[in-house]
Amino acid sequence: QKEVEQDPGPLSVPEGAIVSLNCTYSNSAFQYFMWYRQYSRKGPELLMYTYSSGNKEDGRFTAQVDKSSKYISLFIRDSQPSDSATYLCAMSAPYDNFNKFYFGSGTKLNVKP
Amino acid sequence: ETGVTQTPRHLVMGMTNKKSLKCEQHLGHNAMYWYKQSAKKPLELMFVYNFKEQTENNSVPSRFSPECPNSSHLFLHLHTLQPEDSALYLCASSQDGVSNQPQHFGDGTRLSIL
């Protein structure tokens, strides 16, 4: 079983839609959760960083963590064509060796004008 | 220059060549990482340096050799690579190697092995 599972997509939505991206994980020790956005031919760019359970909002983006279900989500409101990218989730456990992050394989999102 | 810079952006090499990838971070971080990214697979951690000391070698073949002369610079020396080594190689940095602070990535080197 993979540490982190993420649907690869592609996910295609019309401009203005609400997008929901999700990851599940198996290690209950994970406490730190991140979402990265990766455009084609670019490196991953940090979007959201959260600790433990709950929600965090930043503009059109909301990150949600449900530790009881081992499930994290990224919501994008009023999606734009410029949001078309691959979204990677990542997570880590406290006191783990050398700050190791566990990544999902990424979900490709296409927002159509 | 800001963030994490990687050079070259693209590299094509034969299986018998020797080349090096370079990474430089301008964030004042103390930990640096090499990752391999292949299509439809999670990022694979290769090496970790924390305060210039190598703290992890994630079972990487010896044809990949890292070097970290200081906290701002990281190299990946390549020799006698195999076709399956073709991938995007990403460098990242974080505040340190223990506090779970997020990692910041460069744009990678796209490596193609002929």
Coordinates of C-alpha atoms in Angstrom, one line a residue:
Chain A
Q1 CA 0.0 0.0 0.0
K2 CA 1.3 3.4 -0.9
E3 CA 1.8 5.9 1.9
V4 CA -0.2 8.6 0.0
E5 CA -2.8 8.0 -2.7
Q6 CA -3.9 10.6 -5.2
D7 CA -6.1 10.3 -8.2
P8 CA -4.0 11.2 -11.3
G9 CA -6.9 12.6 -13.3
P10 CA -7.0 14.4 -15.6
L11 CA -9.7 16.5 -14.1
S12 CA -11.4 18.8 -16.6
V13 CA -13.7 21.6 -15.4
P14 CA -15.2 24.7 -17.0
E15 CA -14.0 28.1 -15.9
G16 CA -15.7 29.3 -12.7
A17 CA -16.3 25.8 -11.3
I18 CA -15.4 24.8 -7.8
V19 CA -12.6 22.2 -7.9
S20 CA -12.0 19.5 -5.3
L21 CA -8.7 17.7 -5.2
N22 CA -8.1 14.9 -2.7
C23 CA -5.5 12.7 -1.1
T24 CA -5.7 9.8 1.3
Y25 CA -3.0 8.4 3.4
S26 CA -2.2 5.5 5.6
N27 CA 0.2 6.8 8.3
S28 CA -1.6 8.2 11.3
A29 CA 1.6 9.9 12.4
F30 CA 1.4 12.5 9.6
Q31 CA 0.8 16.0 11.1
Y32 CA 2.0 18.4 8.5
F33 CA 0.2 18.6 5.2
M34 CA 1.1 20.6 2.0
W35 CA -0.3 21.2 -1.4
Y36 CA 2.0 22.1 -4.3
R37 CA 1.1 23.3 -7.8
Q38 CA 3.3 22.3 -10.7
Y39 CA 3.0 24.0 -14.1
S40 CA 4.4 22.2 -17.1
R41 CA 8.2 22.5 -17.3
K42 CA 8.4 24.1 -13.9
G43 CA 9.1 22.9 -10.4
P44 CA 6.5 22.4 -7.6
E45 CA 5.4 25.6 -6.0
L46 CA 4.1 25.6 -2.4
L47 CA 0.4 26.6 -2.2
M48 CA -0.8 25.6 1.2
Y49 CA 0.9 24.4 4.4
T50 CA -1.2 23.2 7.3
Y51 CA -0.6 21.5 10.7
S52 CA -3.0 18.8 12.1
S53 CA -6.7 18.9 11.4
G54 CA -9.0 21.8 10.3
N55 CA -9.3 24.2 7.4
K56 CA -7.0 26.9 6.1
E57 CA -8.1 29.5 3.5
D58 CA -5.9 31.6 1.3
G59 CA -7.8 33.6 -1.4
R60 CA -9.6 31.2 -3.7
F61 CA -7.9 28.2 -2.1
T62 CA -9.0 26.2 0.9
A63 CA -7.1 23.3 2.4
Q64 CA -9.0 20.8 4.6
V65 CA -7.5 18.1 6.7
D66 CA -9.6 15.2 8.3
K67 CA -7.2 13.2 10.3
S68 CA -9.9 10.8 11.5
S69 CA -10.5 9.7 7.9
K70 CA -6.9 10.2 6.8
Y71 CA -8.1 12.4 4.0
I72 CA -7.0 15.9 2.9
S73 CA -8.6 18.2 0.3
L74 CA -7.8 21.3 -1.7
F75 CA -10.7 23.4 -2.9
I76 CA -10.3 26.0 -5.6
R77 CA -13.2 28.5 -5.9
D78 CA -13.9 30.3 -9.2
S79 CA -11.4 28.3 -11.0
Q80 CA -9.4 30.0 -13.8
P81 CA -7.6 28.7 -16.9
S82 CA -4.4 29.8 -15.1
D83 CA -5.1 27.1 -12.4
S84 CA -4.5 24.4 -15.0
A85 CA -1.6 22.5 -13.6
T86 CA -0.7 19.3 -11.7
Y87 CA -1.4 19.5 -8.0
L88 CA 0.7 17.5 -5.6
C89 CA -0.2 16.7 -2.0
A90 CA 2.6 16.1 0.5
M91 CA 2.8 15.2 4.2
S92 CA 5.2 14.5 6.9
A93 CA 5.4 13.3 10.5
P94 CA 7.0 15.1 13.4
Y95 CA 10.4 13.7 14.6
D96 CA 10.7 11.7 11.4
N97 CA 14.2 11.4 10.1
F98 CA 15.5 14.3 8.0
N99 CA 12.2 16.0 7.4
K100 CA 11.0 13.4 4.9
F101 CA 8.0 14.3 2.9
Y102 CA 5.7 11.8 1.3
F103 CA 4.2 12.9 -2.0
G104 CA 1.2 11.9 -3.9
S105 CA 1.7 11.2 -7.6
G106 CA -0.3 14.4 -8.6
T107 CA -3.6 15.2 -10.1
K108 CA -3.6 17.0 -13.4
L109 CA -6.3 19.8 -13.6
N110 CA -7.5 21.4 -16.8
V111 CA -9.7 24.5 -16.5
K112 CA -11.4 25.2 -19.8
P113 CA -12.3 28.8 -20.8
Chain B
E1 CA 18.3 35.7 -8.0
T2 CA 15.7 34.5 -5.7
G3 CA 14.5 31.0 -4.6
V4 CA 16.1 27.9 -5.8
T5 CA 17.9 27.9 -9.1
Q6 CA 18.9 24.8 -11.1
T7 CA 21.3 24.5 -14.0
P8 CA 21.2 23.3 -16.7
R9 CA 17.5 23.2 -17.4
H10 CA 18.0 20.5 -20.0
L11 CA 20.7 17.9 -20.4
V12 CA 21.1 15.2 -23.0
M13 CA 24.0 12.7 -22.4
G14 CA 25.2 9.4 -23.5
M15 CA 25.5 6.5 -21.2
T16 CA 29.3 6.9 -20.9
N17 CA 29.4 10.6 -20.3
K18 CA 30.1 12.4 -17.0
K19 CA 28.1 15.5 -16.2
S20 CA 27.0 17.5 -13.1
L21 CA 23.8 19.2 -12.1
K22 CA 23.9 22.3 -10.0
C23 CA 21.5 23.8 -7.5
E24 CA 21.8 27.1 -5.6
Q25 CA 19.3 28.4 -3.0
H26 CA 19.0 32.0 -2.0
L27 CA 16.6 31.5 0.9
G28 CA 19.0 31.1 3.8
H29 CA 18.0 27.5 4.3
N30 CA 20.2 24.9 5.9
A31 CA 18.8 21.7 4.3
M32 CA 18.9 20.7 0.6
Y33 CA 17.4 17.8 -1.2
W34 CA 17.6 15.9 -4.5
Y35 CA 14.5 14.3 -5.9
K36 CA 13.8 12.3 -9.1
Q37 CA 10.4 12.9 -10.8
S38 CA 9.2 10.4 -13.3
A39 CA 5.8 10.5 -15.1
K40 CA 2.8 9.5 -13.1
K41 CA 5.0 8.6 -10.1
P42 CA 5.4 10.3 -6.7
L43 CA 8.6 12.3 -6.2
E44 CA 11.4 10.0 -5.2
L45 CA 13.8 11.4 -2.5
M46 CA 17.4 10.7 -3.4
F47 CA 19.6 12.6 -1.1
V48 CA 19.3 14.9 1.9
Y49 CA 21.9 17.3 3.3
N50 CA 21.3 19.1 6.6
F51 CA 23.9 21.8 7.5
K52 CA 26.2 20.4 4.7
E53 CA 26.1 16.9 6.2
Q54 CA 24.5 14.1 4.2
T55 CA 21.8 12.6 6.3
E56 CA 20.1 10.3 3.8
N57 CA 21.0 8.3 0.8
N58 CA 17.8 6.7 -0.2
S59 CA 19.3 3.5 -1.8
V60 CA 20.4 5.5 -4.8
P61 CA 22.8 3.7 -7.3
S62 CA 26.4 4.8 -7.0
R63 CA 26.3 6.3 -10.6
F64 CA 24.7 9.3 -8.8
S65 CA 27.1 11.1 -6.5
P66 CA 26.0 14.2 -4.5
E67 CA 28.2 17.0 -3.2
C68 CA 27.3 19.8 -0.9
P69 CA 30.2 22.3 -0.4
N70 CA 28.1 24.7 1.7
S71 CA 24.5 25.3 2.7
S72 CA 23.6 27.2 -0.4
H73 CA 25.0 24.9 -3.1
L74 CA 24.3 21.3 -4.1
F75 CA 25.6 19.3 -6.9
L76 CA 24.6 15.9 -8.4
H77 CA 27.5 14.2 -10.3
L78 CA 26.4 11.8 -13.0
H79 CA 28.4 9.0 -14.7
T80 CA 27.5 5.9 -16.7
L81 CA 23.8 6.5 -16.4
Q82 CA 21.1 4.1 -17.7
P83 CA 18.2 4.9 -20.0
E84 CA 15.8 4.5 -17.0
D85 CA 17.6 7.5 -15.3
S86 CA 15.9 9.8 -17.8
A87 CA 13.6 12.0 -15.7
L88 CA 13.2 15.5 -14.2
Y89 CA 15.7 16.0 -11.3
L90 CA 14.5 18.5 -8.7
C91 CA 16.4 20.3 -6.1
A92 CA 14.7 21.6 -2.9
S93 CA 15.6 23.4 0.2
S94 CA 14.0 23.9 3.6
Q95 CA 14.8 25.8 6.8
D96 CA 16.5 22.7 8.3
G97 CA 16.2 18.9 8.0
V98 CA 14.2 18.3 11.1
S99 CA 11.4 20.8 11.8
N100 CA 8.9 19.8 9.1
Q101 CA 9.1 23.2 7.5
P102 CA 7.9 23.1 3.8
Q103 CA 10.4 22.4 1.1
H104 CA 10.9 24.9 -1.8
F105 CA 11.7 23.6 -5.2
G106 CA 13.7 24.7 -8.2
D107 CA 12.4 24.2 -11.8
G108 CA 14.5 21.1 -12.3
T109 CA 16.9 19.7 -14.9
R110 CA 15.2 17.6 -17.6
L111 CA 17.7 14.7 -18.2
S112 CA 17.6 12.5 -21.2
I113 CA 19.9 9.5 -21.5
L114 CA 20.6 8.3 -25.1

